[in-house]
Short mmCIF file of N, CA and C in Angstrom, two decimals:
data_model
loop_
_atom_site.label_atom_id
_atom_site.label_comp_id
_atom_site.label_asym_id
_atom_site.label_seq_id
_atom_site.Cartn_x
_atom_site.Cartn_y
_atom_site.Cartn_z
N MET L 1 178.68 110.16 96.05
CA MET L 1 179.31 109.86 94.72
C MET L 1 181.06 110.76 95.15
N SER L 2 182.29 110.08 94.91
CA SER L 2 183.43 110.25 95.32
C SER L 2 183.29 111.91 94.92
N ASP L 3 184.61 112.95 95.01
CA ASP L 3 185.41 114.16 95.75
C ASP L 3 186.21 114.19 93.77
N GLY L 4 187.07 112.37 92.92
CA GLY L 4 187.13 112.60 91.85
C GLY L 4 186.88 112.67 90.10
N ARG L 5 187.06 112.27 89.62
CA ARG L 5 186.79 112.26 88.35
C ARG L 5 186.63 111.39 87.48
N VAL L 6 185.88 111.15 86.90
CA VAL L 6 184.74 109.89 85.61
C VAL L 6 185.77 110.65 84.80
N PHE L 7 186.85 109.79 83.86
CA PHE L 7 187.77 110.17 82.52
C PHE L 7 186.88 108.90 81.76
N ILE L 8 185.44 109.90 80.91
CA ILE L 8 185.09 108.70 80.24
C ILE L 8 185.36 109.10 78.63
N VAL L 9 186.77 107.64 78.59
CA VAL L 9 187.44 108.37 76.75
C VAL L 9 186.09 108.92 75.93
N HIS L 10 184.87 106.97 75.27
CA HIS L 10 184.10 108.26 74.18
C HIS L 10 183.70 107.50 74.35
N ASN L 11 181.88 108.53 74.28
CA ASN L 11 180.88 108.52 74.44
C ASN L 11 179.57 108.95 72.89
N ALA L 12 180.29 108.61 71.98
CA ALA L 12 179.93 109.04 70.73
C ALA L 12 178.43 108.13 70.09
N GLN L 13 178.06 107.02 71.30
CA GLN L 13 176.72 106.82 70.57
C GLN L 13 176.18 106.91 72.09
N ARG L 14 176.17 107.61 72.79
CA ARG L 14 175.18 108.34 73.57
C ARG L 14 175.44 107.43 74.98
N PHE L 15 175.87 106.42 75.31
CA PHE L 15 176.04 105.38 76.19
C PHE L 15 175.27 106.28 77.81
N ASP L 16 174.46 105.35 78.48
CA ASP L 16 173.74 105.95 79.82
C ASP L 16 174.88 105.74 80.44
N VAL L 17 176.04 106.94 80.66
CA VAL L 17 177.00 106.57 81.72
C VAL L 17 176.82 107.02 82.78
N SER L 18 175.00 107.05 83.19
CA SER L 18 174.47 107.43 85.20
C SER L 18 175.08 106.80 85.79
N ASP L 19 175.82 106.02 85.95
CA ASP L 19 176.18 105.20 87.10
C ASP L 19 178.08 105.39 87.08
N THR L 20 178.26 106.37 86.44
CA THR L 20 179.74 106.39 87.05
C THR L 20 179.51 107.15 87.81
N HIS L 21 179.09 108.31 88.20
CA HIS L 21 179.05 109.47 88.83
C HIS L 21 179.10 108.38 90.84
N ARG L 22 178.49 107.32 90.98
CA ARG L 22 179.52 106.89 92.45
C ARG L 22 181.09 107.18 92.45
N PHE L 23 181.07 107.04 90.81
CA PHE L 23 183.03 106.85 91.71
C PHE L 23 183.27 108.91 91.12
N GLY L 24 183.15 109.49 90.90
CA GLY L 24 183.46 110.80 90.32
C GLY L 24 182.59 111.60 89.41
N ARG L 25 183.00 113.13 89.22
CA ARG L 25 182.10 114.10 88.59
C ARG L 25 182.68 113.63 87.14
N PRO L 26 181.69 113.00 86.14
CA PRO L 26 181.41 112.38 84.79
C PRO L 26 182.41 113.63 84.13
N VAL L 27 183.44 113.07 82.80
CA VAL L 27 184.56 113.89 82.30
C VAL L 27 184.10 113.05 80.67
N VAL L 28 183.96 113.59 80.09
CA VAL L 28 184.37 113.25 78.20
C VAL L 28 184.52 113.88 77.59
N LEU L 29 185.58 112.73 77.26
CA LEU L 29 186.75 113.27 76.49
C LEU L 29 186.55 113.18 75.29
N PHE L 30 185.98 112.53 74.34
CA PHE L 30 185.67 112.37 73.17
C PHE L 30 183.92 111.81 72.90
N THR L 31 183.64 112.63 71.75
CA THR L 31 181.90 112.07 70.83
C THR L 31 182.12 112.10 69.77
N LYS L 32 183.36 111.61 69.04
CA LYS L 32 183.87 111.70 67.30
C LYS L 32 184.30 110.33 67.11
N ASP L 33 183.73 109.96 66.65
CA ASP L 33 184.91 108.71 66.42
C ASP L 33 186.08 108.76 65.02
N VAL L 34 186.72 108.08 65.50
CA VAL L 34 188.30 108.26 64.63
C VAL L 34 187.66 107.84 63.54
N TYR L 35 188.32 108.79 62.47
CA TYR L 35 188.34 108.42 60.61
C TYR L 35 189.13 108.19 59.83
N PRO L 36 189.92 107.84 59.45
CA PRO L 36 190.88 108.25 58.49
C PRO L 36 191.72 109.39 57.68
N ASP L 37 190.91 110.01 58.09
CA ASP L 37 191.47 111.68 57.85
C ASP L 37 191.33 112.30 59.36
N THR L 38 191.30 111.15 60.12
CA THR L 38 192.22 111.80 61.41
C THR L 38 192.44 110.97 62.14
N SER L 39 192.95 110.61 61.52
CA SER L 39 194.49 109.31 62.01
C SER L 39 195.68 109.68 62.21
N ASP L 40 195.18 110.17 60.48
CA ASP L 40 197.26 110.57 59.89
C ASP L 40 197.93 111.32 61.20
N ALA L 41 198.66 110.97 60.64
CA ALA L 41 200.35 111.60 61.28
C ALA L 41 198.96 113.07 61.75
N VAL L 42 199.09 113.88 61.57
CA VAL L 42 198.69 115.08 62.14
C VAL L 42 197.50 115.19 63.32
N GLY L 43 196.13 114.43 62.80
CA GLY L 43 195.70 114.51 63.31
C GLY L 43 195.47 113.56 64.33
N MET L 44 196.15 112.46 64.93
CA MET L 44 197.13 112.30 65.84
C MET L 44 197.89 112.63 66.53
N ILE L 45 198.55 113.67 66.50
CA ILE L 45 199.16 114.86 67.12
C ILE L 45 198.39 115.67 68.02
N HIS L 46 197.42 115.63 66.97
CA HIS L 46 196.17 117.82 67.80
C HIS L 46 195.48 116.09 68.28
N ILE L 47 195.67 114.82 68.73
CA ILE L 47 194.25 113.72 69.71
C ILE L 47 195.03 113.59 71.04
N MET L 48 196.98 113.80 70.86
CA MET L 48 197.72 113.48 71.45
C MET L 48 197.72 114.27 72.74
N ALA L 49 197.53 115.36 72.15
CA ALA L 49 198.33 116.88 72.50
C ALA L 49 196.82 117.01 73.63
N TYR L 50 195.56 116.56 72.71
CA TYR L 50 193.88 116.75 73.73
C TYR L 50 194.33 115.95 74.87
N VAL L 51 194.18 114.84 74.43
CA VAL L 51 194.90 114.45 75.78
C VAL L 51 195.53 114.46 77.20
N ARG L 52 196.79 114.40 76.38
CA ARG L 52 197.78 115.50 77.35
C ARG L 52 197.46 116.51 77.65
N ASP L 53 196.73 116.69 77.85
CA ASP L 53 196.25 118.40 78.37
C ASP L 53 194.57 118.19 79.41
N ALA L 54 194.15 117.36 78.75
CA ALA L 54 192.72 116.47 79.56
C ALA L 54 193.86 115.89 80.63
N LEU L 55 194.84 114.97 80.94
CA LEU L 55 194.50 114.25 81.65
C LEU L 55 196.32 114.28 82.25
N LYS L 56 196.11 115.57 81.73
CA LYS L 56 197.54 116.71 82.58
C LYS L 56 197.49 116.44 84.62
N ASP L 57 196.55 116.22 85.13
CA ASP L 57 196.15 116.41 86.35
C ASP L 57 196.10 115.20 86.90
N PHE L 58 195.48 114.13 86.50
CA PHE L 58 194.86 112.86 86.41
C PHE L 58 195.34 112.41 88.49
N ASP L 59 194.71 111.84 89.03
CA ASP L 59 194.95 111.84 90.08
C ASP L 59 194.88 109.91 90.70
N PRO L 60 195.73 109.59 90.61
CA PRO L 60 195.41 108.23 90.62
C PRO L 60 195.05 107.91 91.53
N ASP L 61 194.54 108.66 93.06
CA ASP L 61 193.79 108.34 94.20
C ASP L 61 192.51 108.46 94.42
N ARG L 62 192.14 109.46 93.41
CA ARG L 62 190.58 109.64 93.22
C ARG L 62 190.07 109.49 91.59
N ASP L 63 190.84 109.77 91.39
CA ASP L 63 190.54 109.68 89.37
C ASP L 63 190.33 108.12 88.48
N SER L 64 189.69 108.02 87.99
CA SER L 64 188.75 106.42 86.73
C SER L 64 189.28 106.95 85.74
N LEU L 65 189.09 105.71 84.97
CA LEU L 65 189.07 105.39 83.28
C LEU L 65 188.00 104.64 82.82
N CYS L 66 186.51 105.26 82.35
CA CYS L 66 185.85 104.48 81.47
C CYS L 66 186.08 104.12 80.61
N LEU L 67 186.08 103.31 80.39
CA LEU L 67 186.83 102.91 78.76
C LEU L 67 185.76 101.89 77.91
N ILE L 68 185.27 103.48 77.28
CA ILE L 68 183.85 102.68 76.34
C ILE L 68 184.56 103.69 74.90
N GLY L 69 183.72 102.99 74.20
CA GLY L 69 184.01 103.67 72.29
C GLY L 69 185.25 102.74 73.06
N SER L 70 185.75 103.94 71.37
CA SER L 70 186.39 103.87 70.30
C SER L 70 188.29 103.41 71.36
N PRO L 71 188.78 101.59 70.66
CA PRO L 71 190.21 101.17 71.31
C PRO L 71 191.47 102.17 70.71
N VAL L 72 191.43 102.94 70.38
CA VAL L 72 191.98 104.42 69.43
C VAL L 72 192.72 104.96 71.04
N TYR L 73 190.97 104.84 70.71
CA TYR L 73 190.81 106.71 71.78
C TYR L 73 191.41 106.26 73.51
N THR L 74 191.36 104.69 74.00
CA THR L 74 191.03 104.61 75.03
C THR L 74 192.65 103.58 74.57
N ALA L 75 193.50 103.20 73.61
CA ALA L 75 195.06 102.64 74.12
C ALA L 75 196.08 104.45 73.60
N VAL L 76 195.52 105.56 73.06
CA VAL L 76 195.91 106.80 73.57
C VAL L 76 195.67 107.53 74.68
N CYS L 77 194.37 107.39 75.51
CA CYS L 77 194.76 106.87 76.80
C CYS L 77 195.35 106.87 77.64
N VAL L 78 195.32 106.29 77.71
CA VAL L 78 196.40 105.25 79.09
C VAL L 78 197.61 105.21 78.26
N PHE L 79 197.98 104.82 77.19
CA PHE L 79 199.57 105.76 76.75
C PHE L 79 200.24 107.00 77.67
N VAL L 80 199.22 107.93 77.14
CA VAL L 80 199.52 109.08 78.22
C VAL L 80 199.42 109.26 79.66
N LEU L 81 198.70 107.80 80.09
CA LEU L 81 198.59 108.09 81.29
C LEU L 81 200.42 107.67 81.68
N ALA L 82 200.23 106.64 80.77
CA ALA L 82 202.50 106.06 80.93
C ALA L 82 203.12 106.89 81.03
N GLN L 83 202.98 107.51 79.68
CA GLN L 83 204.45 108.23 79.49
C GLN L 83 204.01 109.62 80.41
N GLN L 84 203.17 109.23 81.03
CA GLN L 84 203.43 111.30 82.85
C GLN L 84 203.54 109.94 83.84
N GLY L 85 203.74 108.63 83.43
CA GLY L 85 204.71 108.31 85.23
C GLY L 85 203.89 107.72 85.62
N VAL L 86 201.97 107.31 85.38
CA VAL L 86 200.74 107.42 86.54
C VAL L 86 201.46 105.42 86.19
N ARG L 87 201.31 105.16 87.49
CA ARG L 87 202.10 103.37 87.97
C ARG L 87 200.87 102.65 87.86
N ARG L 88 199.55 102.93 88.21
CA ARG L 88 198.19 103.40 88.94
C ARG L 88 197.35 103.45 88.24
N VAL L 89 195.71 102.67 87.92
CA VAL L 89 194.75 103.37 87.73
C VAL L 89 193.56 102.66 87.78
N ARG L 90 192.42 103.25 87.94
CA ARG L 90 191.54 102.27 88.19
C ARG L 90 190.47 103.03 86.58
N LEU L 91 190.50 101.00 86.25
CA LEU L 91 188.95 101.35 84.80
C LEU L 91 187.71 100.91 85.88
N LEU L 92 187.12 101.78 84.70
CA LEU L 92 185.74 100.96 84.89
C LEU L 92 185.58 100.67 83.92
N ARG L 93 184.57 99.22 84.11
CA ARG L 93 183.90 97.87 82.96
C ARG L 93 182.83 98.17 83.63
N PHE L 94 181.36 98.25 82.20
CA PHE L 94 180.35 98.05 83.02
C PHE L 94 180.01 96.53 82.51
N ASP L 95 179.26 95.71 83.47
CA ASP L 95 178.17 94.90 83.67
C ASP L 95 177.13 95.40 83.33
N ARG L 96 176.81 94.52 81.90
CA ARG L 96 175.27 94.06 81.26
C ARG L 96 174.78 93.79 82.79
N ARG L 97 174.73 92.66 83.53
CA ARG L 97 173.58 91.96 84.43
C ARG L 97 173.04 92.67 84.54
N ALA L 98 174.56 93.65 86.04
CA ALA L 98 174.08 94.19 87.31
C ALA L 98 173.73 95.62 85.99
N SER L 99 173.55 95.67 85.01
CA SER L 99 173.99 96.90 84.44
C SER L 99 174.48 98.43 85.40
N SER L 100 175.61 98.18 85.71
CA SER L 100 176.07 98.43 86.66
C SER L 100 177.50 99.28 86.49
N TYR L 101 178.44 99.89 86.61
CA TYR L 101 180.21 99.71 86.09
C TYR L 101 180.80 99.62 87.74
N TYR L 102 181.71 98.81 87.71
CA TYR L 102 182.33 98.22 88.96
C TYR L 102 183.67 98.24 88.32
N PRO L 103 184.80 98.68 88.95
CA PRO L 103 186.44 99.51 89.53
C PRO L 103 186.95 98.30 88.98
N ILE L 104 188.18 98.17 88.35
CA ILE L 104 188.97 97.21 88.28
C ILE L 104 190.44 98.36 88.32
N ASP L 105 191.42 97.87 89.48
CA ASP L 105 192.45 98.61 89.56
C ASP L 105 193.50 98.02 89.29
N ILE L 106 194.61 98.79 88.31
CA ILE L 106 196.05 97.90 87.70
C ILE L 106 196.87 98.58 88.16
N GLU L 107 198.30 98.32 87.98
CA GLU L 107 199.27 98.94 88.82
C GLU L 107 200.53 97.63 87.14
#
């Protein structure tokens, strides 16, 4: 296991993410979905603040972002990392055939 962290964007469906341990310690950011009552301007301010705090010490050399769940949460996480000046991100994507995650590095 890597000494980094894997930020699992959204796991409301309780997907098996045990394979992400190969890339670091899993940290689930969201377990509830985005609904109209949480996606208004006030709700999004809270979501953005939470993500900023959760990703404030994201280390692109060690940490990964596991893209599962809500595309809204995924967009918020990538947006926040870009705002924080992160220029490189390792994304983890699930391969159904291999039943495992594989890294995609973007810069």
